[in-house]
Coordinates of C-alpha atoms and ligand atoms in Angstrom, one line a residue:
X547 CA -40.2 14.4 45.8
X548 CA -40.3 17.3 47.8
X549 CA -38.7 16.6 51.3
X550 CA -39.3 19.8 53.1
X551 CA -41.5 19.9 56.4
X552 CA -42.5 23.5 56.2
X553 CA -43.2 25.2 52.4
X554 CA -43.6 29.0 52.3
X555 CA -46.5 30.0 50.7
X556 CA -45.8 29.1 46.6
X557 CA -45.9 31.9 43.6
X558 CA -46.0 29.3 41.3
X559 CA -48.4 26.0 41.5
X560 CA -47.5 23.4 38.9
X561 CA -44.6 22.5 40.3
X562 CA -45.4 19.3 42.7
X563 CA -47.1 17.8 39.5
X564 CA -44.6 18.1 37.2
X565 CA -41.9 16.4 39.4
X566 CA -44.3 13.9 40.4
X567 CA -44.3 12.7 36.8
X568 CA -40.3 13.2 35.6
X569 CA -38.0 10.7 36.0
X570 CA -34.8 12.3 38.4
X571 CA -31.3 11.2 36.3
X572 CA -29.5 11.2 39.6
X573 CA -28.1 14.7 41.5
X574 CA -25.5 16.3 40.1
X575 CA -23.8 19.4 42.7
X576 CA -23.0 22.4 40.5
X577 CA -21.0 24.6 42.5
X578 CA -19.3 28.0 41.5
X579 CA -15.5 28.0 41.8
X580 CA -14.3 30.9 43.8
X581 CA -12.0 32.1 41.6
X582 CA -15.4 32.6 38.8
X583 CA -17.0 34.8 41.4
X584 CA -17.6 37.9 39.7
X585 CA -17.9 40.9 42.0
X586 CA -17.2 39.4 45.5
X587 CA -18.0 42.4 47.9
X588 CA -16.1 42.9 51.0
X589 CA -19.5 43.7 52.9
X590 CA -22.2 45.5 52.8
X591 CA -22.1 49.2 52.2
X592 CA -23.1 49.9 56.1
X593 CA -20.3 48.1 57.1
X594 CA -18.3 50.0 55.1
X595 CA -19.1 53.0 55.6
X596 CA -19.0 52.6 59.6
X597 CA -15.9 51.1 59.7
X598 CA -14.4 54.9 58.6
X599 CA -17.0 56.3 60.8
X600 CA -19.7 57.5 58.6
X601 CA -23.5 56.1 57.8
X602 CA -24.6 55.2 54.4
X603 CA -28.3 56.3 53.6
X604 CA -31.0 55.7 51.3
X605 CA -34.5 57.1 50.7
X606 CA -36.9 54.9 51.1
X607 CA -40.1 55.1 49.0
X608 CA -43.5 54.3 51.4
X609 CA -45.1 52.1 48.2
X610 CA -42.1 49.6 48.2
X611 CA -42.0 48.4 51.5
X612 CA -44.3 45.4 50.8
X613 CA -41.1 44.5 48.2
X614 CA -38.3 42.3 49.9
X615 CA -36.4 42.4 47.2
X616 CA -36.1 46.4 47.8
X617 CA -36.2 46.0 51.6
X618 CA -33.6 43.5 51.4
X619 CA -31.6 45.8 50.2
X620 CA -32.6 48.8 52.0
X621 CA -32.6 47.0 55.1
X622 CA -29.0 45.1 54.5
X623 CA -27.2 48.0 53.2
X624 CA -27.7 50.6 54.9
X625 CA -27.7 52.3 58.1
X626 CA -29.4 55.5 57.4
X627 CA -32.7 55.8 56.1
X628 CA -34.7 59.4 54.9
X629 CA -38.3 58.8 53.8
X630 CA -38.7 60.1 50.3
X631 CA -42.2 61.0 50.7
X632 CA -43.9 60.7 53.4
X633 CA -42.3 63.4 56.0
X634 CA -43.3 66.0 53.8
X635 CA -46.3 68.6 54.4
X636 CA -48.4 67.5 51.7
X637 CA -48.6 63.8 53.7
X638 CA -48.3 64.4 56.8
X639 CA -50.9 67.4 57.2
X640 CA -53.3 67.6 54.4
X641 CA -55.2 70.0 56.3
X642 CA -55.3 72.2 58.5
X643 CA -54.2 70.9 62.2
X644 CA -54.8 67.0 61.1
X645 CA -51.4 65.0 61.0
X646 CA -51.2 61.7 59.3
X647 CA -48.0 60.0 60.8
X648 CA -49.0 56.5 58.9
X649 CA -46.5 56.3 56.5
X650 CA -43.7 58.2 58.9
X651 CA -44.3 55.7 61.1
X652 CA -44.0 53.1 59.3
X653 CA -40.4 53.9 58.4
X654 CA -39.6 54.2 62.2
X655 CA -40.6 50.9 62.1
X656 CA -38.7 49.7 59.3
X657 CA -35.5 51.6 60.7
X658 CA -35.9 50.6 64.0
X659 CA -36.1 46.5 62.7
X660 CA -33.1 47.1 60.6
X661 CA -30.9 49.1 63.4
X662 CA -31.1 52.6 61.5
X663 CA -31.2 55.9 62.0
X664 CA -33.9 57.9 60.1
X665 CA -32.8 61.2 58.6
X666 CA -36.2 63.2 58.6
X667 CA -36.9 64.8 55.5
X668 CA -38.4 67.5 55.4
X669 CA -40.4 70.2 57.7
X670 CA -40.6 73.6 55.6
X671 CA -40.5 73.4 51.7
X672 CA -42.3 75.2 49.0
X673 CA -42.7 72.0 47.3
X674 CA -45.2 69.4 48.1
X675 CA -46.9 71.8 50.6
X676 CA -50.8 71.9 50.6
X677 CA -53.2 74.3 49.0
X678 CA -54.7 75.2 52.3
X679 CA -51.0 76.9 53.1
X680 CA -49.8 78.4 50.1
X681 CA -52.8 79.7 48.9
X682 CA -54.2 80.2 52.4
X683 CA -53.8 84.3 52.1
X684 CA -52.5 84.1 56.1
X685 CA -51.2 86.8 57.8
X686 CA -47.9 87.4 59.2
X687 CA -49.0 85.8 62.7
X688 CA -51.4 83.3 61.0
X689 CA -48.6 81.7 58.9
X690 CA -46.1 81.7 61.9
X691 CA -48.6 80.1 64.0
X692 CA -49.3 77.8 61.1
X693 CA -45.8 76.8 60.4
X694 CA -44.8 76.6 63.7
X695 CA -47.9 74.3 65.2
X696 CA -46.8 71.8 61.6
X697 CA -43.0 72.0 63.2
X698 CA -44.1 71.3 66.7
X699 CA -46.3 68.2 65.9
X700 CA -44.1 66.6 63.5
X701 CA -41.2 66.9 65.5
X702 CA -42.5 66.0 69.1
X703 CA -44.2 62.9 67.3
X704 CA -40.9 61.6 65.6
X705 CA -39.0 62.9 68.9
X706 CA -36.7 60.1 70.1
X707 CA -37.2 58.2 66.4
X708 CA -36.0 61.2 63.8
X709 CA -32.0 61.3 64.3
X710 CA -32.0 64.3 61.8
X711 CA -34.4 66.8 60.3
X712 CA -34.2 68.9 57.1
X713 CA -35.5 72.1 58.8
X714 CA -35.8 73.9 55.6
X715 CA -35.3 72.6 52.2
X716 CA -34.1 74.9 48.9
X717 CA -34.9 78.2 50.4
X718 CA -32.3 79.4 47.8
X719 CA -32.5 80.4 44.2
X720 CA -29.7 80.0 41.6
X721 CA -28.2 83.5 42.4
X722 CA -28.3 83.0 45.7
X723 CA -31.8 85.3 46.5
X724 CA -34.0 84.0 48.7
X725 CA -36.7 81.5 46.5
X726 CA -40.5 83.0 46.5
X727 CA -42.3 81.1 48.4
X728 CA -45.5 81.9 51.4
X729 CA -42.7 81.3 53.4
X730 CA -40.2 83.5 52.4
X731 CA -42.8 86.3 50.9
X732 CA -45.1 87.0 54.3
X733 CA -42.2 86.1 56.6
X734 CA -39.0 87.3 55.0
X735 CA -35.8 85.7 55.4
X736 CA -37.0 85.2 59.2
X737 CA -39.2 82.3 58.8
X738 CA -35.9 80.3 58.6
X739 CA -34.6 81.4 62.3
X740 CA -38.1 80.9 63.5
X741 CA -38.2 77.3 62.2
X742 CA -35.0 76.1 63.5
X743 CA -36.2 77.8 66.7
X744 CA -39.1 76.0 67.0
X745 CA -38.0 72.7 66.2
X746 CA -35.3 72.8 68.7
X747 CA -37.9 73.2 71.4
X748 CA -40.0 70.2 69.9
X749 CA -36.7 68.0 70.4
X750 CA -33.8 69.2 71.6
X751 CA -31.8 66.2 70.7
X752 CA -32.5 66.2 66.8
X753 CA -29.4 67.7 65.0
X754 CA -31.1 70.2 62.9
X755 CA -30.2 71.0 59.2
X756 CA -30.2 73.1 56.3
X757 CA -30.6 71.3 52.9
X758 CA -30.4 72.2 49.2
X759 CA -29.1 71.5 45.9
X760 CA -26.9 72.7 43.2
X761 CA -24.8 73.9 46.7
X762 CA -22.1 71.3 46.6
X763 CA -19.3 73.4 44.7
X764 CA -18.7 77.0 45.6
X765 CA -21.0 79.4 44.0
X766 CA -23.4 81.7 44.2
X767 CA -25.9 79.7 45.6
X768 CA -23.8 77.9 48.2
X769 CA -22.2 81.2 49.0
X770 CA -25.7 82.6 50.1
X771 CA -26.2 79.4 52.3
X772 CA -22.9 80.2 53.8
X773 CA -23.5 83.6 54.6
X774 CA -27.1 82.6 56.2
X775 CA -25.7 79.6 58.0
X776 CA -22.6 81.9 59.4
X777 CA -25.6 84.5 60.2
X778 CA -27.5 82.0 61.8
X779 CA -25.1 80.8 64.2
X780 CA -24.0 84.1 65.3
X781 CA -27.4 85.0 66.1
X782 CA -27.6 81.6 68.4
X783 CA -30.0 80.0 65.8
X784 CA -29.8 76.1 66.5
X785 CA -28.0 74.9 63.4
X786 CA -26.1 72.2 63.6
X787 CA -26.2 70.5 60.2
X788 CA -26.0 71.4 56.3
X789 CA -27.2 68.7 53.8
X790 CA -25.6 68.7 50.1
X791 CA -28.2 67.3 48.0
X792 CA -25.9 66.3 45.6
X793 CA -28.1 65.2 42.4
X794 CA -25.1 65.0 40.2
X795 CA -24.8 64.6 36.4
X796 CA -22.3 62.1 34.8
X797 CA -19.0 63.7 34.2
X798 CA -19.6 67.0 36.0
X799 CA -18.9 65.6 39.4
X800 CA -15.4 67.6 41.2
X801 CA -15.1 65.8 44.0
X802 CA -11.9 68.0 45.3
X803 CA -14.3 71.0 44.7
X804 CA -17.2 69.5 46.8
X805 CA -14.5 68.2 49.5
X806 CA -13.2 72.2 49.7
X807 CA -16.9 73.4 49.7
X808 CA -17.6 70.8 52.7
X809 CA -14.6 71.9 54.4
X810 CA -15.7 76.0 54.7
X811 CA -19.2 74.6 56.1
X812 CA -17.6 72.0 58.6
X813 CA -15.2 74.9 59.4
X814 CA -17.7 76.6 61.3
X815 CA -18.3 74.0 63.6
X816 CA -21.1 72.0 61.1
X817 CA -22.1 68.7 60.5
X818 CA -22.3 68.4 56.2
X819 CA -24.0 65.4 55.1
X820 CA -24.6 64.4 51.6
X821 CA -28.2 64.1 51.8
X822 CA -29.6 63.0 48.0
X823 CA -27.5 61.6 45.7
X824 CA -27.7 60.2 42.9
X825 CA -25.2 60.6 39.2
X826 CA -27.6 60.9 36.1
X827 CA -26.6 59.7 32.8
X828 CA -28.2 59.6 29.4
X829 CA -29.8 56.6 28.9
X830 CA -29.6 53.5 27.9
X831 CA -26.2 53.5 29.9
X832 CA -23.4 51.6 28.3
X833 CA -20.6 50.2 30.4
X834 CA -18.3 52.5 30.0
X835 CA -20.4 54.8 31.6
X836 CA -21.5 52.6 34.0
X837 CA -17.5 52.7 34.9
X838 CA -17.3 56.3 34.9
X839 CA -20.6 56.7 36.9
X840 CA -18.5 54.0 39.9
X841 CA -15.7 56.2 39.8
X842 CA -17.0 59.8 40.3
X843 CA -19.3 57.9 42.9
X844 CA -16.2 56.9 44.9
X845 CA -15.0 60.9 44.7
X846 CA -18.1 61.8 46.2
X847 CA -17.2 58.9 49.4
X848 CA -13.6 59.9 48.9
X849 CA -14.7 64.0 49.6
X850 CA -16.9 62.8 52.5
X851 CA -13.9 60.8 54.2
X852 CA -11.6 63.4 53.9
X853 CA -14.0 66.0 55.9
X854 CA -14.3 64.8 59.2
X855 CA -17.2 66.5 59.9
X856 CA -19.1 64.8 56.8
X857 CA -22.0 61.8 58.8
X858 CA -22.6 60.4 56.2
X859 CA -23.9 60.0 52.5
X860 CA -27.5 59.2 51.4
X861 CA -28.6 58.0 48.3
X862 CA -31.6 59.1 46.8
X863 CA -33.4 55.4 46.1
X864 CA -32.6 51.9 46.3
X865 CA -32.6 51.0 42.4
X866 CA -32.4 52.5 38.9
X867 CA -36.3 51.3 39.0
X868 CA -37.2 53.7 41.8
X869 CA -35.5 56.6 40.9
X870 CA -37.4 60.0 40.4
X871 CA -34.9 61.1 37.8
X872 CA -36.4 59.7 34.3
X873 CA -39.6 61.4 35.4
X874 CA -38.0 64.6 35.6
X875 CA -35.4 64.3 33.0
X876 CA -36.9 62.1 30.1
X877 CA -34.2 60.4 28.5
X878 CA -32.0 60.5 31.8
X879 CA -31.9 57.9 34.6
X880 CA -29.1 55.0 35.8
X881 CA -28.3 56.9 38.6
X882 CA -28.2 54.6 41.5
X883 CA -26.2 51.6 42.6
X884 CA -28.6 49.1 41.8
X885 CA -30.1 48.6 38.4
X886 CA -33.6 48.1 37.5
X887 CA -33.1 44.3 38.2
X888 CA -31.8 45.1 42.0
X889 CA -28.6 43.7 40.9
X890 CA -25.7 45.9 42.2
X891 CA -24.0 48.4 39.5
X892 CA -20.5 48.9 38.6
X893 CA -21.0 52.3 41.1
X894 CA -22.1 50.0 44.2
X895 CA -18.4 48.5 44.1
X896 CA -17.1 52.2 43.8
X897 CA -18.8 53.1 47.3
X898 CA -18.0 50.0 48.5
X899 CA -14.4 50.2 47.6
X900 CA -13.9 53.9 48.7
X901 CA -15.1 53.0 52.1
X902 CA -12.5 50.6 52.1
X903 CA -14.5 47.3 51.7
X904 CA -12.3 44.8 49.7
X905 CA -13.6 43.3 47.0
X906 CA -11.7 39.5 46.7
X907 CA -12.0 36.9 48.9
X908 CA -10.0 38.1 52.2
X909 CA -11.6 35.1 53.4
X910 CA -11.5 31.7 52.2
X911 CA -14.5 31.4 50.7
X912 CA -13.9 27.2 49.8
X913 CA -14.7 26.9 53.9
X914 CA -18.0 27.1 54.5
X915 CA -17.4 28.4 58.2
X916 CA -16.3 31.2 56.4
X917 CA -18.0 33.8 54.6
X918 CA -15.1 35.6 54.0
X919 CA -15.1 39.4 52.8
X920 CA -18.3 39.2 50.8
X921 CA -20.4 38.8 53.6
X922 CA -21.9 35.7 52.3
X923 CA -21.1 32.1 50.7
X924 CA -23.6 30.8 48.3
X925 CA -24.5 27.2 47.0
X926 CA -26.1 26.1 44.4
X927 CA -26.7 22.4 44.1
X928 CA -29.0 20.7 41.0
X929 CA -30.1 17.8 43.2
X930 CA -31.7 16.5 39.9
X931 CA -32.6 17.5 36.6
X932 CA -34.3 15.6 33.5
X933 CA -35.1 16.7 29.7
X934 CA -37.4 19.8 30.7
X935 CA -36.6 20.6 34.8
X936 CA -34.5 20.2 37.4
X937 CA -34.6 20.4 41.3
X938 CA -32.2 23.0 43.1
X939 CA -31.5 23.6 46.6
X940 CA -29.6 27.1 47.6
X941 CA -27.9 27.5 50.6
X942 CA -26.3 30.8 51.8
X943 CA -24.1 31.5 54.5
X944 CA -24.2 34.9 56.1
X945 CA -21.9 36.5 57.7
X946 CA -23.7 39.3 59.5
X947 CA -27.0 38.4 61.5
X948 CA -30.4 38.6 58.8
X949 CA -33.5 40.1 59.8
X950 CA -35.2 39.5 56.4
X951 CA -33.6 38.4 53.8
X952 CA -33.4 38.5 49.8
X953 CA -31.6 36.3 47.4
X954 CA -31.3 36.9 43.9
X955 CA -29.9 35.2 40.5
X956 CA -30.1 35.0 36.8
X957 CA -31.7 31.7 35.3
X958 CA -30.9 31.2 31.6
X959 CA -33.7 32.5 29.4
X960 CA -36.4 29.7 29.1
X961 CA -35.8 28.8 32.3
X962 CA -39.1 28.9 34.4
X963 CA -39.6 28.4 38.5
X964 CA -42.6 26.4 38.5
X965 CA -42.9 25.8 42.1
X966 CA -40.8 26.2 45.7
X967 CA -40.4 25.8 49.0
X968 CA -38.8 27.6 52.2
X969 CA -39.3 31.3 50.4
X970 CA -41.1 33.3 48.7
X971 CA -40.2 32.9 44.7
X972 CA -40.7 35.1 42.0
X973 CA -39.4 36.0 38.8
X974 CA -38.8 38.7 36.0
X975 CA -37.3 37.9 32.6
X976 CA -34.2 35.8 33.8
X977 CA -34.0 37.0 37.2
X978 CA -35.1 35.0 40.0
X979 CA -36.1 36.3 43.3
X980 CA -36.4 34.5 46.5
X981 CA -37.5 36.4 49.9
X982 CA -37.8 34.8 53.1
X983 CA -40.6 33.1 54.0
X984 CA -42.1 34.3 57.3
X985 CA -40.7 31.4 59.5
X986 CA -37.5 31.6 58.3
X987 CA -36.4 35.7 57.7
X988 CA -34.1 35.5 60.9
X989 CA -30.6 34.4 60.2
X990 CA -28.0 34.3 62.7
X991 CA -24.3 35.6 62.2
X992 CA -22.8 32.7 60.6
X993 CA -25.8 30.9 60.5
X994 CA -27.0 29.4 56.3
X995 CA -30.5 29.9 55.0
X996 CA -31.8 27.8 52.8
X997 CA -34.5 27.0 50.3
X998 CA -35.6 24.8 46.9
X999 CA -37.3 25.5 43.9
X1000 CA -38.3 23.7 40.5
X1001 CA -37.6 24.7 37.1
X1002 CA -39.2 23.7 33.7
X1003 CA -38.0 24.6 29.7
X1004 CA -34.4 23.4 30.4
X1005 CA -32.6 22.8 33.2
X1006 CA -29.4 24.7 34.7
X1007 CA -26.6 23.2 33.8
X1008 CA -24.0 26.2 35.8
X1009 CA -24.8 27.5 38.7
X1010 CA -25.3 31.6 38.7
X1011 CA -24.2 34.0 40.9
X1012 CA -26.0 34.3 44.0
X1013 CA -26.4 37.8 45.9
X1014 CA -27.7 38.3 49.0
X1015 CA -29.9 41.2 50.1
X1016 CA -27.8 43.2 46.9
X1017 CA -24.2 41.7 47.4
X1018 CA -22.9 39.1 45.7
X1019 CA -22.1 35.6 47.5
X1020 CA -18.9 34.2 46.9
X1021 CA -19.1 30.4 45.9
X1022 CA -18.6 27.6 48.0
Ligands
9MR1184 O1 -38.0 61.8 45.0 C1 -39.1 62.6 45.3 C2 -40.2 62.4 44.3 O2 -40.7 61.1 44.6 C3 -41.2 63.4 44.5 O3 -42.2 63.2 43.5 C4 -40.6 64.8 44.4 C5 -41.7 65.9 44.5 O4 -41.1 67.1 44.6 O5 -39.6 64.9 45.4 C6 -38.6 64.1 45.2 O6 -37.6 64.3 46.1 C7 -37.0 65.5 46.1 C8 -36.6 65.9 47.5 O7 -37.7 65.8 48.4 C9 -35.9 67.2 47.6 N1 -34.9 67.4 46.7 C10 -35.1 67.0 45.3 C11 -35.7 65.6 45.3 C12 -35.9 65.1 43.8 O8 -36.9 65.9 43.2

């Protein structure tokens, strides 16, 4: 019943069984008119975004790589990834003089498979810094030594593979004062000079930033990063970057304010980057929020492209499910551009569309030569189905060369994958999940992937929308 030649290793077992003993009522091809297409994406987000110039980022979390529904995505999307984690002190040198470059590493690799940049993140924070510093009761020339041996093996070891590093992270308070920190308490405001310093002599190619939040408008607190970014340049301090967190809240987001506030730090010869974002809400979101949320995403693009000396924008996680936001703010979350589900958000399309990607179907998505705008043309075809399963096949066409890839869809409730072949199938609720098996993750441009599954409790009777690595397919 099955007539594939290679399976991928199967989730679910009962499948082979239960189509052994069902009588097929002849295929039926379901296919998804075009013009039914919900969402068709113009490409991905990295195209997008590079097509005016800029990169589009994402923090990636260490514990999710083993998740190709979240690498998909990660991978497809975007062009820029910071690790969320596992750059910071607390990881990468637990004590004293022993480096653990595991899980940094690891993201070089990932970025290096997906042809990214990694944005390191980050060398001298207050947070997430080990016992054995803060409470260490150093000296003066002990805590320099100290900081400036962490600076020197982090940054020779990424040398070459860290495009960016967050020198020092939210040195600032509110009122623009210097934060207390070991840091800032033994060394004064100089620590910061020194740092930059020293990482410039560890690799003199990595553009070296500034990063903090609650700095993307003018006031007090940006002001005081101005004044010590204009102070470090004219003392020769290599500076060469400032990163706007931007952890935004739903309808306090000025994007014209944040554009002007980029502006006075790209006027003195900077690179600005938005470096975290993300748009909380209350939650549950509704849709009219989730509208809201797209469009003060799309100021935030919009601010970026009118700057030219904005790289890029990061995004701080993949989906609504790997946010840190409802662990900080209980009762807050939905800040992202996918949802808990990895399906793309109403705020995807806003970045998407401020970076100029068309949604529609530029292309003609009926020829299946022809992706089209969304990147990718999706089939769904019940080759049988009977009183309590069916057979499908799915084939998608990419536009853009895979390297790993990740299709989802909805099933209606009830309906179960029993068994597969040619990927690796899971499922959650109604969504369906299908990740490359390891034979078959590498897709050329233009090339179709494909793969099969059973079903049992009802069969599908309309074909769902496909996405691929996070963008919806358009329908052949
Ligand atoms: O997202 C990060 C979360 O997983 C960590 O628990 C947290 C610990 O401080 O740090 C989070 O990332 C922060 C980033 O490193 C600096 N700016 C604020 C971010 C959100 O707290």
């Amino acid at each position: 019943m099955v007539r594939r030649a290679r399976r991928a290793a199967v989730v679910f077992a009962a499948g082979a069984a239960l189509l052994a003993g069902s009588a097929a009522y002849g295929a039926q091809a379901l296919e998804r008119p075009a013009a039914e297409q919900p969402g068709l994406l113009a490409s991905t987000l990295r195209d997008a975004a590079e097509a005016n110039g800029k990169w589009m980022g994402v923090a990636v979390a260490d514990g999710k790589l083993g998740n190709s529904t979240y690498t998909g995505i990660a991978g497809g999307q975007f062009s820029s990834v910071t690790p969320e984690n596992v750059m910071k002190w607390d990881t990468i040198e637990p004590s004293r003089n022993s480096f653990n470059f595991a899980g940094g590493d690891r993201l070089v690799d990932f970025a290096q498979a997906h042809d990214q940049q990694v944005y390191g993140h980050t060398l001298v924070w207050h947070n997430q810094l080990p016992n054995w510093v803060s409470n260490g009761g150093f000296s003066a020339s002990e805590l320099t030594s100290v900081m400036n041996n962490h600076i020197t093996n982090v940054v020779s070891h990424f040398a070459g593979d860290v495009k960016y590093w967050d020198v020092v992270n939210e040195v600032f308070n509110e009122d623009g004062t210097l934060r207390p920190s070991v840091f800032s308490s033994t060394l004064g405001q100089s620590f910061i000079a020194t740092a930059f310093r020293t990482a410039h002599a560890a690799d003199p190619n990595a553009k070296l930033c500034i990063n903090d939040y609650n700095t993307e408008t003018a006031n007090a607190k940006s002001n005081a990063l101005y004044s010590l970014v204009s102070s470090l340049l004219s003392q020769g301090v290599p500076i060469d970057c400032v990163g706007f967190q931007s952890h935004l809240i739903l309808d306090q987001v000025n994007g014209s304010a944040i554009q002007s506030n980029m502006q006075r730090f790209a006027d003195l010869g900077l690179e600005v980057n938005v470096t975290e974002l993300d748009i909380r809400m209350n939650t549950p979101s509704d849709s009219t929020r989730l509208q809201r949320q797209a469009t003060q995403y799309a100021s935030v693009v919009d601010a970026c492209l009118a700057v030219s000396a904005c790289g890029g924008i990061t995004v701080w996680g993949v989906s609504d499910a790997d946010s840190w936001v409802p662990n900080t703010f209980p009762g807050e979350g939905a800040a992202l551009l996918y949802d808990e589900s990895y399906q793309p958000k109403p705020a995807y399309n806003g970045v998407l569309t401020a970076f100029g990607g068309e949604p529609g179907d530029g292309g003609d998505p009926g020829d299946p030569g022809d992706p089209g705008d969304s990147g990718c043309v999706g089939t769904y075809t019940v080759t049988s189905h009977w009183n309590a399963g069916s057979v499908v096949e799915v084939r998608v066409q990419t536009s853009q060369a895979l390297s790993g890839w990740t299709v989802t869809f909805s099933l209606p409730s009830g309906e179960t994958v029993v068994g597969g072949w040619n990927a690796q199938l899971s499922q959650s609720g109604t969504t369906v999940t299908a990740g490359n098996a390891s034979y078959n993750g590498t897709v050329a441009a233009g090339g179709t992937l494909s793969f099969g599954f059973q079903t049992s409790g009802g069969a599908v009777y309309s074909a769902p929308q496909l996405s691929l690595n996070g963008s919806a397919c358009s329908g052949s």
